[in-house]
Amino acid sequence: MTEHGGAVTRQRRAALVVALVIPMAGLILLLAVPQLDARWQHQPTHFWLVLAGAGLNVVLGVATSEAAARRSDVRTFLISLALLLSAGFLGLHALATPGVLLDGPNAGFTVATPVGLLLASVFAAASARTDERTSAISLRVQRGLRSAALVVLLAWAALSLAEIPLLDEPSTQEVPLPLRVVAPVAIGLYAYSAWRYLVLFLERRRMLPLAVAVACILLAEAMIAILFARSWHITWWEWHLLMAAAFGVIFFAARAEYRREGTVTGAFAGLYQQRALALVDHLTSDALDSLTRAMRSGEPLDPVRARLRDGGLTGERIDALERSASELRRVNDLLHGYVGSQLADQFAADPDLADLGGREVEVTVMFADLVGFTGFSESRPPEEGMELLNTYWAVAVPAIVDDFGGFIERFAGDGIVVIFNTLGDQPDHALRAVRCAVFIQREIGQIAAGRTGWPLFRIGVNTGRAVVGNVGAHQRRNFTVIGDTANTAARFEALAKPGRVVIGPTTYSQIRDEMSATPLGPHHLKGKAEPVEIYELPGCGTT
């Protein structure tokens, strides 16, 4: 953080502290100098101010409840109950305004506000106390608790209208003794809640935890003002404004988060328990996978985005995930281009395959090399040599990777080394390799026939046990095949004529039921004590 930014932050914190201190300082001044506590009685203003504050709180309670249900989050659910209870009892207090809906004051409706604040403080403190060990509350239990809160609210309204004992005398807008006794409990619970949510804000640096902390302080101050207020005096109006400010702070913070995130569930993410945030991470992972698959398959993204938004992800997050998916697709395409779809997908599914080391498996190795390419390059412009290679590879590589499932171990100048059965999942690897070799010779032969002097491939194929895996260092490694099988395939390639394919005895034993081959007799190979029988596949090209 820059020095200027730190100064601005300190100024904002100081301004917030001053704003929270002023109401109590003003209340103390009014109580110390009663002459300043002027009286102003205006029933319509009282009615609409209280009703608007209650309505705003109902909106907040419903939105928080929806977010809690979608994320199965205990903390936001308990906050929603606190908001709904305080809103409901504040709405009853609005009905106590004489001359608006009722002819005279009603004791039960008049004291409804401190009752609501007391009940709300219990749920606020419970929400602040939740941690990662707190179990989720099922939707059925949530509905039951909301219904119970509604029953309590309606019961209070009915008892107030029935004017039962203790609620049967016209109110002087003062708090009854029982509520005065328990009011400090509510104040203490709000102070505890403010502290816990301030800690949550410092951990996450999101607006809503700070807004809830500030709201709890304002509600505690409102409860204090209620205890000392005189009806229709400034001290009495003060607690109305403090409650309206508390609800407004949460409302505007939630509104700012909603505009930033794009959904109700996203707006309240700053309040969620870690378990709910982990669920969001899981949804994010699934969303990234959906977007990536849609891009790879050419599926329109708008329906995918709509499904993700319905699932609770924000528009901003979906945009970020779409950018990530686009980059993943680019890297994925590059990876597939080098190692082939099968091996690339296996790397994605099992990252341990990228570790240094290898495992022994039966493979078939194909060596292919252009005969006379050096002389061709010396007698032709460099551009023609590049054109030749790119033309040949444009035909050979897609066939190797996509059609026959081979892994291109490396390009060696004008040659190529291909491994089949690198993952041990191709029982027909010998047949795949031979058919791939035949295809390459046929297609390249047709291309070369139309180009003067273009050389042909000679190809050697061998089957046997080998170690397949990564060699090198952590900073730079190569996925390769090591063993005599690969070395012998290179020897077979050196024996092949241009346009032909030479295979060894193990390969022949695995393909002879599918393809015919011409025996070329035993040959002495470098590094071999005994001669090796080799075979040639006929009709693969021209000599």
PDB file of N, CA and C in Angstrom, residues 8-73:
ATOM      1  N   VAL A   8      -5.181   7.719   3.424  1.00  0.00           N
ATOM      2  CA  VAL A   8      -6.614   7.752   3.127  1.00  0.00           C
ATOM      3  C   VAL A   8      -7.358   6.723   3.963  1.00  0.00           C
ATOM      4  N   THR A   9      -6.783   5.519   4.082  1.00  0.00           N
ATOM      5  CA  THR A   9      -7.423   4.473   4.874  1.00  0.00           C
ATOM      6  C   THR A   9      -7.541   4.887   6.334  1.00  0.00           C
ATOM      7  N   ARG A  10      -6.476   5.476   6.884  1.00  0.00           N
ATOM      8  CA  ARG A  10      -6.521   5.940   8.279  1.00  0.00           C
ATOM      9  C   ARG A  10      -7.565   7.030   8.461  1.00  0.00           C
ATOM     10  N   GLN A  11      -7.702   7.903   7.480  1.00  0.00           N
ATOM     11  CA  GLN A  11      -8.702   8.963   7.564  1.00  0.00           C
ATOM     12  C   GLN A  11     -10.113   8.383   7.567  1.00  0.00           C
ATOM     13  N   ARG A  12     -10.334   7.363   6.743  1.00  0.00           N
ATOM     14  CA  ARG A  12     -11.658   6.740   6.694  1.00  0.00           C
ATOM     15  C   ARG A  12     -11.983   6.043   8.007  1.00  0.00           C
ATOM     16  N   ARG A  13     -10.978   5.365   8.572  1.00  0.00           N
ATOM     17  CA  ARG A  13     -11.208   4.712   9.855  1.00  0.00           C
ATOM     18  C   ARG A  13     -11.534   5.732  10.938  1.00  0.00           C
ATOM     19  N   ALA A  14     -10.795   6.844  10.941  1.00  0.00           N
ATOM     20  CA  ALA A  14     -11.056   7.889  11.937  1.00  0.00           C
ATOM     21  C   ALA A  14     -12.449   8.471  11.766  1.00  0.00           C
ATOM     22  N   ALA A  15     -12.854   8.678  10.504  1.00  0.00           N
ATOM     23  CA  ALA A  15     -14.190   9.220  10.241  1.00  0.00           C
ATOM     24  C   ALA A  15     -15.269   8.259  10.713  1.00  0.00           C
ATOM     25  N   LEU A  16     -15.036   6.949  10.523  1.00  0.00           N
ATOM     26  CA  LEU A  16     -16.016   5.949  10.962  1.00  0.00           C
ATOM     27  C   LEU A  16     -16.142   5.947  12.482  1.00  0.00           C
ATOM     28  N   VAL A  17     -15.010   6.009  13.163  1.00  0.00           N
ATOM     29  CA  VAL A  17     -15.042   6.032  14.634  1.00  0.00           C
ATOM     30  C   VAL A  17     -15.783   7.261  15.136  1.00  0.00           C
ATOM     31  N   VAL A  18     -15.507   8.419  14.534  1.00  0.00           N
ATOM     32  CA  VAL A  18     -16.174   9.659  14.931  1.00  0.00           C
ATOM     33  C   VAL A  18     -17.679   9.540  14.707  1.00  0.00           C
ATOM     34  N   ALA A  19     -18.073   8.963  13.558  1.00  0.00           N
ATOM     35  CA  ALA A  19     -19.495   8.821  13.248  1.00  0.00           C
ATOM     36  C   ALA A  19     -20.204   7.934  14.255  1.00  0.00           C
ATOM     37  N   LEU A  20     -19.508   6.930  14.766  1.00  0.00           N
ATOM     38  CA  LEU A  20     -20.117   6.032  15.745  1.00  0.00           C
ATOM     39  C   LEU A  20     -20.140   6.635  17.150  1.00  0.00           C
ATOM     40  N   VAL A  21     -19.195   7.524  17.427  1.00  0.00           N
ATOM     41  CA  VAL A  21     -19.122   8.144  18.755  1.00  0.00           C
ATOM     42  C   VAL A  21     -20.118   9.291  18.901  1.00  0.00           C
ATOM     43  N   ILE A  22     -20.358  10.005  17.812  1.00  0.00           N
ATOM     44  CA  ILE A  22     -21.210  11.197  17.872  1.00  0.00           C
ATOM     45  C   ILE A  22     -22.581  10.914  18.469  1.00  0.00           C
ATOM     46  N   PRO A  23     -23.308   9.834  18.055  1.00  0.00           N
ATOM     47  CA  PRO A  23     -24.641   9.608  18.638  1.00  0.00           C
ATOM     48  C   PRO A  23     -24.619   9.489  20.159  1.00  0.00           C
ATOM     49  N   MET A  24     -23.654   8.773  20.708  1.00  0.00           N
ATOM     50  CA  MET A  24     -23.584   8.627  22.165  1.00  0.00           C
ATOM     51  C   MET A  24     -23.188   9.947  22.825  1.00  0.00           C
ATOM     52  N   ALA A  25     -22.277  10.664  22.177  1.00  0.00           N
ATOM     53  CA  ALA A  25     -21.896  11.971  22.728  1.00  0.00           C
ATOM     54  C   ALA A  25     -23.095  12.922  22.741  1.00  0.00           C
ATOM     55  N   GLY A  26     -23.873  12.878  21.656  1.00  0.00           N
ATOM     56  CA  GLY A  26     -25.067  13.718  21.596  1.00  0.00           C
ATOM     57  C   GLY A  26     -26.091  13.311  22.634  1.00  0.00           C
ATOM     58  N   LEU A  27     -26.266  12.003  22.843  1.00  0.00           N
ATOM     59  CA  LEU A  27     -27.241  11.545  23.840  1.00  0.00           C
ATOM     60  C   LEU A  27     -26.822  11.992  25.240  1.00  0.00           C
ATOM     61  N   ILE A  28     -25.535  11.849  25.541  1.00  0.00           N
ATOM     62  CA  ILE A  28     -25.052  12.278  26.859  1.00  0.00           C
ATOM     63  C   ILE A  28     -25.280  13.771  27.063  1.00  0.00           C
ATOM     64  N   LEU A  29     -25.023  14.557  26.024  1.00  0.00           N
ATOM     65  CA  LEU A  29     -25.228  16.002  26.115  1.00  0.00           C
ATOM     66  C   LEU A  29     -26.694  16.341  26.365  1.00  0.00           C
ATOM     67  N   LEU A  30     -27.604  15.671  25.636  1.00  0.00           N
ATOM     68  CA  LEU A  30     -29.033  15.942  25.793  1.00  0.00           C
ATOM     69  C   LEU A  30     -29.530  15.538  27.177  1.00  0.00           C
ATOM     70  N   LEU A  31     -28.980  14.438  27.702  1.00  0.00           N
ATOM     71  CA  LEU A  31     -29.382  14.017  29.039  1.00  0.00           C
ATOM     72  C   LEU A  31     -28.802  14.937  30.111  1.00  0.00           C
ATOM     73  N   ALA A  32     -27.615  15.447  29.874  1.00  0.00           N
ATOM     74  CA  ALA A  32     -26.988  16.348  30.845  1.00  0.00           C
ATOM     75  C   ALA A  32     -27.622  17.730  30.826  1.00  0.00           C
ATOM     76  N   VAL A  33     -28.094  18.154  29.661  1.00  0.00           N
ATOM     77  CA  VAL A  33     -28.734  19.477  29.523  1.00  0.00           C
ATOM     78  C   VAL A  33     -30.132  19.251  28.945  1.00  0.00           C
ATOM     79  N   PRO A  34     -31.106  18.903  29.786  1.00  0.00           N
ATOM     80  CA  PRO A  34     -32.455  18.560  29.294  1.00  0.00           C
ATOM     81  C   PRO A  34     -33.100  19.661  28.469  1.00  0.00           C
ATOM     82  N   GLN A  35     -32.689  20.901  28.672  1.00  0.00           N
ATOM     83  CA  GLN A  35     -33.282  21.990  27.913  1.00  0.00           C
ATOM     84  C   GLN A  35     -33.016  21.835  26.408  1.00  0.00           C
ATOM     85  N   LEU A  36     -31.928  21.173  26.078  1.00  0.00           N
ATOM     86  CA  LEU A  36     -31.606  20.973  24.667  1.00  0.00           C
ATOM     87  C   LEU A  36     -32.435  19.857  24.028  1.00  0.00           C
ATOM     88  N   ASP A  37     -33.032  19.008  24.833  1.00  0.00           N
ATOM     89  CA  ASP A  37     -33.813  17.871  24.326  1.00  0.00           C
ATOM     90  C   ASP A  37     -35.210  18.354  23.935  1.00  0.00           C
ATOM     91  N   ALA A  38     -35.262  19.050  22.797  1.00  0.00           N
ATOM     92  CA  ALA A  38     -36.515  19.670  22.357  1.00  0.00           C
ATOM     93  C   ALA A  38     -37.549  18.629  21.957  1.00  0.00           C
ATOM     94  N   ARG A  39     -38.810  19.030  22.050  1.00  0.00           N
ATOM     95  CA  ARG A  39     -39.914  18.142  21.710  1.00  0.00           C
ATOM     96  C   ARG A  39     -40.429  18.482  20.315  1.00  0.00           C
ATOM     97  N   TRP A  40     -40.652  17.445  19.507  1.00  0.00           N
ATOM     98  CA  TRP A  40     -41.257  17.624  18.173  1.00  0.00           C
ATOM     99  C   TRP A  40     -42.133  16.412  17.900  1.00  0.00           C
ATOM    100  N   GLN A  41     -43.425  16.633  17.835  1.00  0.00           N
ATOM    101  CA  GLN A  41     -44.378  15.535  17.636  1.00  0.00           C
ATOM    102  C   GLN A  41     -45.030  15.692  16.257  1.00  0.00           C
ATOM    103  N   HIS A  42     -44.718  14.754  15.400  1.00  0.00           N
ATOM    104  CA  HIS A  42     -45.298  14.759  14.054  1.00  0.00           C
ATOM    105  C   HIS A  42     -45.545  13.309  13.652  1.00  0.00           C
ATOM    106  N   GLN A  43     -46.809  12.881  13.818  1.00  0.00           N
ATOM    107  CA  GLN A  43     -47.148  11.471  13.628  1.00  0.00           C
ATOM    108  C   GLN A  43     -46.855  10.931  12.225  1.00  0.00           C
ATOM    109  N   PRO A  44     -47.208  11.658  11.159  1.00  0.00           N
ATOM    110  CA  PRO A  44     -46.922  11.099   9.816  1.00  0.00           C
ATOM    111  C   PRO A  44     -45.432  10.845   9.585  1.00  0.00           C
ATOM    112  N   THR A  45     -44.588  11.774  10.036  1.00  0.00           N
ATOM    113  CA  THR A  45     -43.146  11.571   9.862  1.00  0.00           C
ATOM    114  C   THR A  45     -42.693  10.315  10.599  1.00  0.00           C
ATOM    115  N   HIS A  46     -43.199  10.170  11.825  1.00  0.00           N
ATOM    116  CA  HIS A  46     -42.836   8.987  12.595  1.00  0.00           C
ATOM    117  C   HIS A  46     -43.297   7.713  11.899  1.00  0.00           C
ATOM    118  N   PHE A  47     -44.515   7.722  11.428  1.00  0.00           N
ATOM    119  CA  PHE A  47     -45.077   6.521  10.793  1.00  0.00           C
ATOM    120  C   PHE A  47     -44.261   6.126   9.565  1.00  0.00           C
ATOM    121  N   TRP A  48     -44.013   7.073   8.675  1.00  0.00           N
ATOM    122  CA  TRP A  48     -43.326   6.720   7.427  1.00  0.00           C
ATOM    123  C   TRP A  48     -41.842   6.418   7.643  1.00  0.00           C
ATOM    124  N   LEU A  49     -41.216   7.114   8.599  1.00  0.00           N
ATOM    125  CA  LEU A  49     -39.812   6.833   8.895  1.00  0.00           C
ATOM    126  C   LEU A  49     -39.661   5.403   9.411  1.00  0.00           C
ATOM    127  N   VAL A  50     -40.501   5.041  10.367  1.00  0.00           N
ATOM    128  CA  VAL A  50     -40.397   3.708  10.961  1.00  0.00           C
ATOM    129  C   VAL A  50     -40.793   2.646   9.950  1.00  0.00           C
ATOM    130  N   LEU A  51     -41.860   2.897   9.197  1.00  0.00           N
ATOM    131  CA  LEU A  51     -42.319   1.909   8.223  1.00  0.00           C
ATOM    132  C   LEU A  51     -41.274   1.706   7.129  1.00  0.00           C
ATOM    133  N   ALA A  52     -40.633   2.792   6.675  1.00  0.00           N
ATOM    134  CA  ALA A  52     -39.597   2.668   5.639  1.00  0.00           C
ATOM    135  C   ALA A  52     -38.402   1.877   6.165  1.00  0.00           C
ATOM    136  N   GLY A  53     -38.003   2.147   7.413  1.00  0.00           N
ATOM    137  CA  GLY A  53     -36.897   1.392   7.988  1.00  0.00           C
ATOM    138  C   GLY A  53     -37.234  -0.084   8.112  1.00  0.00           C
ATOM    139  N   ALA A  54     -38.462  -0.380   8.533  1.00  0.00           N
ATOM    140  CA  ALA A  54     -38.872  -1.779   8.652  1.00  0.00           C
ATOM    141  C   ALA A  54     -38.923  -2.452   7.289  1.00  0.00           C
ATOM    142  N   GLY A  55     -39.437  -1.733   6.283  1.00  0.00           N
ATOM    143  CA  GLY A  55     -39.509  -2.313   4.937  1.00  0.00           C
ATOM    144  C   GLY A  55     -38.140  -2.590   4.359  1.00  0.00           C
ATOM    145  N   LEU A  56     -37.210  -1.646   4.589  1.00  0.00           N
ATOM    146  CA  LEU A  56     -35.841  -1.851   4.115  1.00  0.00           C
ATOM    147  C   LEU A  56     -35.222  -3.083   4.758  1.00  0.00           C
ATOM    148  N   ASN A  57     -35.505  -3.255   6.037  1.00  0.00           N
ATOM    149  CA  ASN A  57     -34.944  -4.399   6.743  1.00  0.00           C
ATOM    150  C   ASN A  57     -35.562  -5.713   6.285  1.00  0.00           C
ATOM    151  N   VAL A  58     -36.840  -5.677   5.908  1.00  0.00           N
ATOM    152  CA  VAL A  58     -37.481  -6.881   5.375  1.00  0.00           C
ATOM    153  C   VAL A  58     -36.790  -7.301   4.078  1.00  0.00           C
ATOM    154  N   VAL A  59     -36.500  -6.329   3.209  1.00  0.00           N
ATOM    155  CA  VAL A  59     -35.801  -6.625   1.952  1.00  0.00           C
ATOM    156  C   VAL A  59     -34.451  -7.267   2.242  1.00  0.00           C
ATOM    157  N   LEU A  60     -33.719  -6.702   3.199  1.00  0.00           N
ATOM    158  CA  LEU A  60     -32.420  -7.263   3.558  1.00  0.00           C
ATOM    159  C   LEU A  60     -32.572  -8.673   4.115  1.00  0.00           C
ATOM    160  N   GLY A  61     -33.562  -8.865   4.977  1.00  0.00           N
ATOM    161  CA  GLY A  61     -33.773 -10.178   5.575  1.00  0.00           C
ATOM    162  C   GLY A  61     -34.102 -11.239   4.547  1.00  0.00           C
ATOM    163  N   VAL A  62     -34.963 -10.892   3.589  1.00  0.00           N
ATOM    164  CA  VAL A  62     -35.345 -11.849   2.548  1.00  0.00           C
ATOM    165  C   VAL A  62     -34.140 -12.179   1.660  1.00  0.00           C
ATOM    166  N   ALA A  63     -33.376 -11.151   1.267  1.00  0.00           N
ATOM    167  CA  ALA A  63     -32.218 -11.376   0.410  1.00  0.00           C
ATOM    168  C   ALA A  63     -31.173 -12.242   1.122  1.00  0.00           C
ATOM    169  N   THR A  64     -30.935 -11.949   2.406  1.00  0.00           N
ATOM    170  CA  THR A  64     -29.964 -12.733   3.172  1.00  0.00           C
ATOM    171  C   THR A  64     -30.447 -14.168   3.331  1.00  0.00           C
ATOM    172  N   SER A  65     -31.753 -14.325   3.546  1.00  0.00           N
ATOM    173  CA  SER A  65     -32.322 -15.669   3.688  1.00  0.00           C
ATOM    174  C   SER A  65     -32.163 -16.479   2.407  1.00  0.00           C
ATOM    175  N   GLU A  66     -32.366 -15.831   1.262  1.00  0.00           N
ATOM    176  CA  GLU A  66     -32.200 -16.514  -0.019  1.00  0.00           C
ATOM    177  C   GLU A  66     -30.746 -16.953  -0.214  1.00  0.00           C
ATOM    178  N   ALA A  67     -29.813 -16.066   0.109  1.00  0.00           N
ATOM    179  CA  ALA A  67     -28.397 -16.410  -0.015  1.00  0.00           C
ATOM    180  C   ALA A  67     -28.046 -17.571   0.910  1.00  0.00           C
ATOM    181  N   ALA A  68     -28.579 -17.535   2.130  1.00  0.00           N
ATOM    182  CA  ALA A  68     -28.307 -18.604   3.090  1.00  0.00           C
ATOM    183  C   ALA A  68     -28.837 -19.937   2.595  1.00  0.00           C
ATOM    184  N   ALA A  69     -30.037 -19.925   2.000  1.00  0.00           N
ATOM    185  CA  ALA A  69     -30.632 -21.172   1.508  1.00  0.00           C
ATOM    186  C   ALA A  69     -29.818 -21.746   0.356  1.00  0.00           C
ATOM    187  N   ARG A  70     -29.350 -20.894  -0.536  1.00  0.00           N
ATOM    188  CA  ARG A  70     -28.601 -21.373  -1.699  1.00  0.00           C
ATOM    189  C   ARG A  70     -27.229 -21.919  -1.322  1.00  0.00           C
ATOM    190  N   ARG A  71     -26.655 -21.396  -0.258  1.00  0.00           N
ATOM    191  CA  ARG A  71     -25.315 -21.833   0.139  1.00  0.00           C
ATOM    192  C   ARG A  71     -25.337 -22.710   1.384  1.00  0.00           C
ATOM    193  N   SER A  72     -26.534 -22.971   1.936  1.00  0.00           N
ATOM    194  CA  SER A  72     -26.647 -23.761   3.178  1.00  0.00           C
ATOM    195  C   SER A  72     -25.713 -23.197   4.242  1.00  0.00           C
ATOM    196  N   ASP A  73     -25.723 -21.881   4.390  1.00  0.00           N
ATOM    197  CA  ASP A  73     -24.786 -21.210   5.281  1.00  0.00           C
ATOM    198  C   ASP A  73     -25.498 -20.782   6.561  1.00  0.00           C
TER     199      ASP A  73
END
